[in-house]
């Protein structure tokens, strides 16, 4: 019993039948005595359609009007769910972000939340009313509706949970967080628990379960988070296990994880591209001349590798970036050719990034070595490497993505027996 935010993604509310199914999940939690707020996404495909209409209306358009259009998707779902809940005899009311209000900054199209006053929400919830809140949006300083960027409803849900000191269950089309994508690794296992840090790495490395920003927020505000499936039967009374875990995966502090693995997951992303700048002078200022203009054009760079020629005079610099930014990056770098003074600019989009993630790496040696050995064993060449405290990522030929993920899953003992 307590305060609970339940968030349902687009596939979970894709049609009226599914919205009814969602309402039964809500009913179960209300009957268990919880004070419930629900955060909803737009029905599957709706946001894409709305964005496409904006694009057709004018290829370049005002971000405020884009927000006015795309924010409507979530309003439809919120209203429909409130209607279904009322029809089931559960007091419910829909609320758009601006009505709560969810305050954001003025960056239309990818706004960040700045404040949520949860007092009104808490009052209504305590009176037994279910608040159905539109995800993905808020109100900008000038008073206009703003949206948070794709996948933003996860972040809305966590922010609402933080504002009202609630737990947050994120319902989606998978039943939790896996050691690897179960669509490519049949022996992947569902994790009972994963730490915020690991989840953050997984999310930013390409695992699409949660928006990265939502995990950041949950970590900062210590919001108890669970990822679970909306497609499991809604009417089972209590699905919690004796060890305190639920039907899905709990995202929590690492101290709350008893059984720790050195590596908890293998992530991959095909959303990668590689640029090589050949034969530049190896002297101060060259990297700044390359990466400065990229940054000015809002292009984020991920891995960077530099090879210096044997006489020490020249270098080749290779870096990776999101595939969608490749064309722009080539334009930007072509424009600064004389200033940088390279001989050749090469690029490729046939690359993928594969990563191993685990907080156990902090205290165990040999994690990276095992990764390289497992890839070598399959004859997979590593084109670039980056590490952080809890992850090792390699760039490989995209054609070997699945092979690499499976090989690593096995090498770290993650295969289901
Ligand atoms: N409907 C929005 C999107 O598709 C937000 C969300 O679903 O999280 O990006
Ligand atoms: Mg989503």
Coordinates of C-alpha atoms and ligand atoms in Angstrom, one line a residue:
X1 CA 0.0 0.0 0.0
X2 CA 1.2 3.5 -0.8
X3 CA 1.5 5.9 -3.6
X4 CA 2.1 4.4 -7.0
X5 CA 2.7 5.9 -10.4
X6 CA 1.8 3.4 -13.2
X7 CA 3.2 4.3 -16.6
X8 CA 1.9 2.7 -19.8
X9 CA 3.7 3.0 -23.1
X10 CA 2.3 3.2 -26.6
X11 CA 1.9 -0.5 -27.4
X12 CA 0.1 -1.0 -24.1
X13 CA -2.6 1.5 -25.1
X14 CA -2.6 0.9 -28.8
X15 CA -6.4 0.4 -29.1
X16 CA -9.5 0.5 -26.9
X17 CA -9.2 -3.2 -25.9
X18 CA -5.7 -2.6 -24.7
X19 CA -6.8 0.5 -22.8
X20 CA -9.4 -1.7 -21.1
X21 CA -6.6 -4.1 -20.2
X22 CA -4.6 -1.2 -18.7
X23 CA -7.6 -0.1 -16.7
X24 CA -7.8 -3.6 -15.1
X25 CA -4.1 -3.2 -14.0
X26 CA -5.1 0.1 -12.5
X27 CA -8.1 -1.5 -10.8
X28 CA -6.0 -4.2 -9.2
X29 CA -3.7 -1.6 -7.6
X30 CA -6.6 0.6 -6.5
X31 CA -8.3 -2.4 -4.9
X32 CA -5.0 -3.3 -3.1
X33 CA -5.4 0.1 -1.4
X34 CA -2.8 2.1 -3.4
X35 CA -3.2 5.8 -4.2
X36 CA -2.6 5.7 -8.0
X37 CA -1.6 8.2 -10.6
X38 CA -1.3 6.9 -14.2
X39 CA 1.0 8.4 -16.8
X40 CA 0.2 7.5 -20.4
X41 CA 2.0 7.6 -23.8
X42 CA 0.2 8.3 -27.1
X43 CA -1.4 5.2 -28.7
X44 CA 1.3 3.3 -30.8
X45 CA 2.1 5.0 -34.0
X46 CA 0.3 8.2 -33.1
X47 CA 3.3 10.4 -32.3
X48 CA 5.0 9.3 -35.6
X49 CA 1.9 10.2 -37.5
X50 CA 1.7 13.6 -35.8
X51 CA 5.4 14.3 -36.5
X52 CA 4.9 13.2 -40.1
X53 CA 2.0 15.7 -40.5
X54 CA 4.1 18.5 -39.2
X55 CA 6.8 17.6 -41.7
X56 CA 4.3 17.5 -44.6
X57 CA 2.9 20.9 -43.6
X58 CA 6.4 22.4 -43.8
X59 CA 9.8 20.7 -43.8
X60 CA 11.1 23.4 -41.5
X61 CA 8.6 24.4 -38.9
X62 CA 8.2 26.3 -35.6
X63 CA 9.0 24.1 -32.6
X64 CA 6.2 25.7 -30.6
X65 CA 3.6 24.5 -33.2
X66 CA 5.3 21.1 -33.4
X67 CA 4.7 20.8 -29.7
X68 CA 1.1 22.0 -30.1
X69 CA 0.6 19.2 -32.5
X70 CA 2.5 16.3 -31.0
X71 CA 1.3 16.9 -27.4
X72 CA -2.2 15.9 -28.5
X73 CA -1.4 12.2 -28.8
X74 CA -1.1 11.7 -25.1
X75 CA -4.3 13.7 -24.4
X76 CA -6.3 11.2 -26.4
X77 CA -5.0 8.3 -24.4
X78 CA -5.5 10.1 -21.1
X79 CA -9.1 11.0 -21.8
X80 CA -9.9 7.5 -23.1
X81 CA -8.4 5.8 -20.1
X82 CA -10.3 8.1 -17.7
X83 CA -13.5 7.2 -19.6
X84 CA -12.9 3.5 -19.3
X85 CA -12.0 3.7 -15.6
X86 CA -15.1 5.7 -14.8
X87 CA -17.1 3.2 -16.7
X88 CA -15.7 0.5 -14.4
X89 CA -16.8 2.5 -11.4
X90 CA -13.3 3.8 -10.6
X91 CA -13.2 7.6 -9.9
X92 CA -10.7 9.0 -12.4
X93 CA -9.9 12.3 -14.1
X94 CA -7.4 13.1 -16.9
X95 CA -4.9 15.9 -16.6
X96 CA -2.7 17.4 -19.3
X97 CA 0.9 18.3 -18.3
X98 CA 0.1 22.0 -18.2
X99 CA -2.8 21.4 -15.8
X100 CA -0.7 19.7 -13.1
X101 CA 1.4 21.8 -13.9
X102 CA 4.6 20.1 -15.1
X103 CA 6.9 23.1 -15.6
X104 CA 9.6 22.8 -18.2
X105 CA 12.3 25.0 -19.7
X106 CA 11.6 26.7 -23.1
X107 CA 13.4 24.3 -25.3
X108 CA 10.4 23.3 -27.4
X109 CA 10.6 19.8 -28.9
X110 CA 13.1 18.6 -26.3
X111 CA 12.2 20.4 -23.1
X112 CA 13.4 19.5 -19.7
X113 CA 11.2 19.5 -16.7
X114 CA 12.1 22.1 -14.1
X115 CA 9.4 21.7 -11.4
X116 CA 6.3 19.7 -10.6
X117 CA 4.0 20.8 -7.9
X118 CA 2.5 17.6 -6.7
X119 CA 0.2 19.0 -3.9
X120 CA -3.0 19.0 -6.0
X121 CA -2.3 15.5 -7.2
X122 CA -1.7 14.1 -3.7
X123 CA -4.9 15.7 -2.5
X124 CA -7.0 14.1 -5.2
X125 CA -5.3 10.8 -4.9
X126 CA -6.0 10.7 -1.2
X127 CA -9.6 11.4 -2.0
X128 CA -9.5 8.2 -4.0
X129 CA -9.4 9.6 -7.4
X130 CA -7.1 8.1 -10.0
X131 CA -5.2 10.9 -11.8
X132 CA -4.5 10.0 -15.4
X133 CA -1.7 12.2 -16.6
X134 CA -0.4 12.9 -20.2
X135 CA 3.2 11.9 -20.4
X136 CA 5.8 13.6 -22.6
X137 CA 4.7 17.2 -22.0
X138 CA 4.5 20.2 -19.8
X139 CA 4.3 23.9 -19.9
X140 CA 7.1 26.3 -21.0
X141 CA 7.8 29.6 -19.2
X142 CA 5.7 31.6 -21.7
X143 CA 2.7 29.4 -21.0
X144 CA 2.7 27.3 -24.1
X145 CA 2.7 23.5 -24.2
X146 CA 6.1 21.9 -24.5
X147 CA 7.2 18.3 -25.2
X148 CA 10.1 16.4 -23.8
X149 CA 11.6 14.5 -26.8
X150 CA 10.9 11.0 -28.0
X151 CA 10.3 8.4 -25.3
X152 CA 9.7 11.2 -22.8
X153 CA 6.7 9.6 -21.1
X154 CA 9.1 7.4 -19.0
X155 CA 10.7 10.6 -17.7
X156 CA 7.4 12.2 -17.0
X157 CA 6.3 9.2 -14.9
X158 CA 9.5 9.1 -12.9
X159 CA 9.4 12.9 -12.4
X160 CA 5.8 12.7 -11.1
X161 CA 6.7 9.8 -8.8
X162 CA 9.6 11.9 -7.5
X163 CA 7.3 14.9 -6.9
X164 CA 4.8 12.9 -4.9
X165 CA 7.2 10.4 -3.2
X166 CA 5.7 7.4 -5.0
X167 CA 7.1 4.2 -6.4
X168 CA 7.0 4.0 -10.2
X169 CA 6.0 0.9 -12.3
X170 CA 6.8 1.2 -16.0
X171 CA 4.5 -1.1 -18.0
X172 CA 5.7 -2.0 -21.4
X173 CA 5.6 -4.8 -24.0
X174 CA 8.5 -6.8 -22.3
X175 CA 8.3 -8.3 -18.8
X176 CA 11.5 -6.8 -17.6
X177 CA 15.2 -6.0 -18.2
X178 CA 17.1 -8.9 -19.7
X179 CA 20.8 -9.9 -19.7
X180 CA 20.6 -9.3 -23.5
X181 CA 18.0 -8.7 -26.1
X182 CA 15.9 -11.9 -26.0
X183 CA 15.1 -11.5 -29.7
X184 CA 18.7 -12.3 -30.5
X185 CA 19.8 -14.3 -27.5
X186 CA 17.4 -17.1 -26.8
X187 CA 19.3 -17.9 -23.6
X188 CA 18.9 -14.4 -22.2
X189 CA 17.5 -14.2 -18.6
X190 CA 15.3 -11.7 -17.0
X191 CA 17.0 -9.9 -14.1
X192 CA 15.1 -9.6 -10.8
X193 CA 17.1 -6.5 -10.0
X194 CA 19.5 -4.2 -11.8
X195 CA 21.2 -1.1 -10.3
X196 CA 20.4 2.4 -11.5
X197 CA 24.0 2.8 -12.8
X198 CA 23.8 -0.4 -14.9
X199 CA 20.4 0.5 -16.2
X200 CA 21.7 4.0 -17.1
X201 CA 24.5 2.5 -19.1
X202 CA 22.2 0.0 -20.7
X203 CA 19.7 2.7 -21.7
X204 CA 22.4 5.0 -23.1
X205 CA 24.0 2.1 -24.9
X206 CA 20.9 1.3 -26.9
X207 CA 18.7 -0.9 -24.8
X208 CA 15.3 0.6 -25.6
X209 CA 13.4 -0.3 -22.4
X210 CA 13.7 3.0 -20.7
X211 CA 14.5 6.6 -21.8
X212 CA 18.0 7.4 -20.4
X213 CA 16.8 10.6 -18.8
X214 CA 14.2 8.7 -16.8
X215 CA 16.8 6.5 -15.3
X216 CA 19.0 9.5 -14.4
X217 CA 16.0 11.1 -12.6
X218 CA 15.1 7.9 -10.8
X219 CA 18.7 7.5 -9.6
X220 CA 19.0 11.1 -8.4
X221 CA 15.6 11.1 -6.5
X222 CA 15.9 7.4 -5.5
X223 CA 12.6 6.5 -7.1
X224 CA 11.9 2.8 -6.7
X225 CA 11.4 1.7 -10.3
X226 CA 10.0 -1.4 -11.8
X227 CA 9.9 -2.4 -15.5
X228 CA 7.0 -4.9 -16.1
X229 CA 4.7 -6.1 -18.8
X230 CA 1.2 -4.8 -19.4
X231 CA 0.4 -8.0 -21.3
X232 CA 0.5 -10.2 -18.2
X233 CA -2.9 -11.1 -16.9
X234 CA -4.0 -8.0 -14.9
X235 CA -6.1 -9.8 -12.3
X236 CA -3.6 -11.8 -10.4
X237 CA -3.8 -10.4 -6.9
X238 CA -0.2 -10.1 -5.6
X239 CA 2.6 -10.8 -7.9
X240 CA 5.4 -9.9 -5.5
X241 CA 7.9 -12.5 -4.6
X242 CA 9.1 -13.2 -1.0
X243 CA 12.5 -11.7 -1.6
X244 CA 10.8 -8.3 -2.3
X245 CA 11.1 -8.5 -6.0
X246 CA 8.1 -8.1 -8.3
X247 CA 6.9 -9.7 -11.5
X248 CA 9.2 -7.5 -13.5
X249 CA 12.7 -6.1 -13.0
X250 CA 13.3 -3.7 -10.1
X251 CA 15.8 -0.9 -10.8
X252 CA 17.4 0.1 -7.5
X253 CA 20.5 1.0 -5.5
X254 CA 23.3 -1.5 -5.8
X255 CA 23.3 -2.1 -2.1
X256 CA 19.8 -3.6 -2.5
X257 CA 21.1 -6.3 -4.9
X258 CA 22.2 -9.4 -3.0
X259 CA 23.3 -11.7 -5.8
X260 CA 25.7 -9.6 -7.9
X261 CA 27.1 -10.6 -11.2
X262 CA 30.4 -9.1 -12.5
X263 CA 28.6 -8.5 -15.8
X264 CA 24.8 -8.0 -15.8
X265 CA 24.1 -7.4 -19.4
X266 CA 25.3 -7.3 -23.0
X267 CA 24.0 -4.3 -24.9
X268 CA 24.3 -3.4 -28.6
X269 CA 23.5 -0.5 -30.9
X270 CA 23.3 -0.4 -34.6
X271 CA 22.7 3.3 -34.5
X272 CA 26.4 3.9 -35.1
X273 CA 28.6 5.3 -37.8
X274 CA 32.4 5.8 -38.0
X275 CA 34.4 8.6 -39.5
X276 CA 38.2 8.5 -40.1
X277 CA 40.3 11.5 -40.8
X278 CA 43.6 10.5 -42.3
X279 CA 47.0 12.0 -42.2
X280 CA 46.6 15.1 -40.0
X281 CA 49.6 16.8 -38.4
X282 CA 50.3 15.4 -34.9
X283 CA 50.4 18.8 -33.1
X284 CA 48.4 20.7 -30.6
X285 CA 45.1 22.1 -31.8
X286 CA 44.2 19.5 -34.4
X287 CA 41.6 17.7 -32.3
X288 CA 40.1 21.0 -31.3
X289 CA 39.9 22.0 -35.0
X290 CA 38.0 18.7 -35.7
X291 CA 35.7 18.3 -32.7
X292 CA 35.0 22.0 -32.1
X293 CA 33.0 22.5 -35.3
X294 CA 31.2 19.2 -34.7
X295 CA 30.1 20.3 -31.2
X296 CA 29.0 23.7 -32.6
X297 CA 26.7 21.8 -34.9
X298 CA 25.2 19.7 -32.0
X299 CA 26.9 16.5 -33.2
X300 CA 27.8 14.3 -30.3
X301 CA 30.9 12.1 -30.7
X302 CA 31.2 8.8 -28.8
X303 CA 34.4 6.8 -29.2
X304 CA 37.6 8.4 -30.4
X305 CA 40.8 6.6 -31.5
X306 CA 44.0 8.2 -32.6
X307 CA 46.9 6.4 -34.3
X308 CA 50.2 8.2 -34.7
X309 CA 52.6 7.3 -37.6
X310 CA 56.0 5.8 -36.6
X311 CA 57.9 9.0 -37.2
X312 CA 55.4 10.8 -34.9
X313 CA 54.6 13.5 -37.4
X314 CA 51.2 12.5 -38.5
X315 CA 48.1 10.9 -37.0
X316 CA 44.8 9.3 -38.1
X317 CA 41.8 10.1 -36.0
X318 CA 38.7 7.8 -36.0
X319 CA 35.6 8.6 -34.1
X320 CA 32.0 7.3 -33.9
X321 CA 28.7 9.1 -33.8
X322 CA 25.0 8.5 -34.2
X323 CA 24.2 7.3 -37.7
X324 CA 21.6 10.0 -38.2
X325 CA 24.4 12.7 -37.7
X326 CA 26.8 11.1 -40.3
X327 CA 25.8 13.3 -43.3
X328 CA 26.0 16.5 -41.4
X329 CA 29.3 15.5 -39.8
X330 CA 30.8 14.9 -43.3
X331 CA 29.5 18.3 -44.4
X332 CA 31.0 20.1 -41.4
X333 CA 34.3 18.3 -41.7
X334 CA 34.5 18.9 -45.5
X335 CA 34.1 22.6 -44.8
X336 CA 37.1 22.7 -42.4
X337 CA 39.4 20.6 -44.6
X338 CA 42.0 23.3 -45.1
X339 CA 42.1 24.3 -41.5
X340 CA 42.5 20.8 -40.3
X341 CA 44.7 19.8 -43.2
X342 CA 43.8 16.1 -43.6
X343 CA 44.5 14.0 -46.7
X344 CA 41.4 11.9 -46.6
X345 CA 38.0 11.8 -45.0
X346 CA 36.5 8.2 -44.9
X347 CA 33.2 7.1 -43.3
X348 CA 31.2 4.0 -42.8
X349 CA 27.7 3.2 -41.4
X350 CA 28.3 -0.6 -41.4
X351 CA 29.4 -0.6 -37.8
X352 CA 27.7 -1.6 -34.5
X353 CA 28.7 -1.0 -30.9
X354 CA 28.6 -3.9 -28.5
X355 CA 29.0 -3.4 -24.8
X356 CA 29.3 -5.4 -21.6
X357 CA 27.9 -3.7 -18.5
X358 CA 28.3 -4.5 -14.8
X359 CA 29.0 -2.9 -11.5
X360 CA 31.2 -5.9 -10.6
X361 CA 33.9 -4.5 -13.0
X362 CA 34.9 -2.0 -10.4
X363 CA 36.3 -4.8 -8.2
X364 CA 37.2 -7.5 -10.8
X365 CA 40.2 -7.5 -13.1
X366 CA 40.1 -9.2 -16.5
X367 CA 36.6 -8.3 -17.6
X368 CA 37.9 -6.5 -20.8
X369 CA 40.4 -9.2 -21.5
X370 CA 37.7 -11.8 -21.5
X371 CA 35.6 -9.7 -23.9
X372 CA 38.5 -9.4 -26.4
X373 CA 39.3 -13.1 -26.1
X374 CA 35.6 -14.1 -26.8
X375 CA 35.5 -11.9 -29.9
X376 CA 38.9 -13.1 -31.1
X377 CA 37.6 -16.6 -30.8
X378 CA 34.8 -15.8 -33.3
X379 CA 37.2 -14.0 -35.6
X380 CA 35.6 -10.6 -34.9
X381 CA 37.8 -7.6 -35.4
X382 CA 37.6 -4.7 -32.9
X383 CA 37.8 -1.3 -34.6
X384 CA 37.6 0.9 -31.5
X385 CA 37.3 0.5 -27.8
X386 CA 35.9 2.7 -25.0
X387 CA 35.5 2.0 -21.3
X388 CA 33.9 3.5 -18.3
X389 CA 34.0 2.3 -14.7
X390 CA 31.2 -0.2 -15.3
X391 CA 31.2 -0.9 -19.1
X392 CA 33.5 -1.8 -21.9
X393 CA 32.3 -1.1 -25.5
X394 CA 33.7 -2.2 -28.8
X395 CA 33.0 -1.1 -32.3
X396 CA 32.7 -4.0 -34.8
X397 CA 31.5 -4.8 -38.3
X398 CA 27.7 -4.6 -38.1
X399 CA 27.3 -8.0 -39.8
X400 CA 28.7 -9.6 -36.6
X401 CA 26.5 -7.9 -34.1
X402 CA 24.3 -10.9 -33.2
X403 CA 27.3 -13.3 -33.2
X404 CA 29.2 -11.0 -30.8
X405 CA 26.3 -10.5 -28.4
X406 CA 25.7 -14.2 -28.2
X407 CA 29.4 -15.0 -27.7
X408 CA 29.8 -12.5 -25.0
X409 CA 26.6 -13.6 -23.2
X410 CA 28.0 -17.1 -23.0
X411 CA 31.6 -15.9 -22.1
X412 CA 30.3 -14.1 -19.0
X413 CA 28.2 -17.0 -17.9
X414 CA 24.9 -15.3 -18.5
X415 CA 23.3 -18.1 -20.6
X416 CA 20.2 -19.6 -19.1
X417 CA 20.7 -23.2 -18.2
Ligands
LIG1 N1 4.6 9.5 -27.4 C1 5.9 10.0 -27.3 C2 6.8 9.3 -28.2 O1 6.5 8.4 -28.9 C3 6.4 9.8 -25.9 C4 6.5 8.4 -25.3 O2 5.7 7.5 -25.8 O3 7.2 8.2 -24.4 O4 8.0 9.6 -28.3
LIG2 MG1 8.6 4.4 -24.6

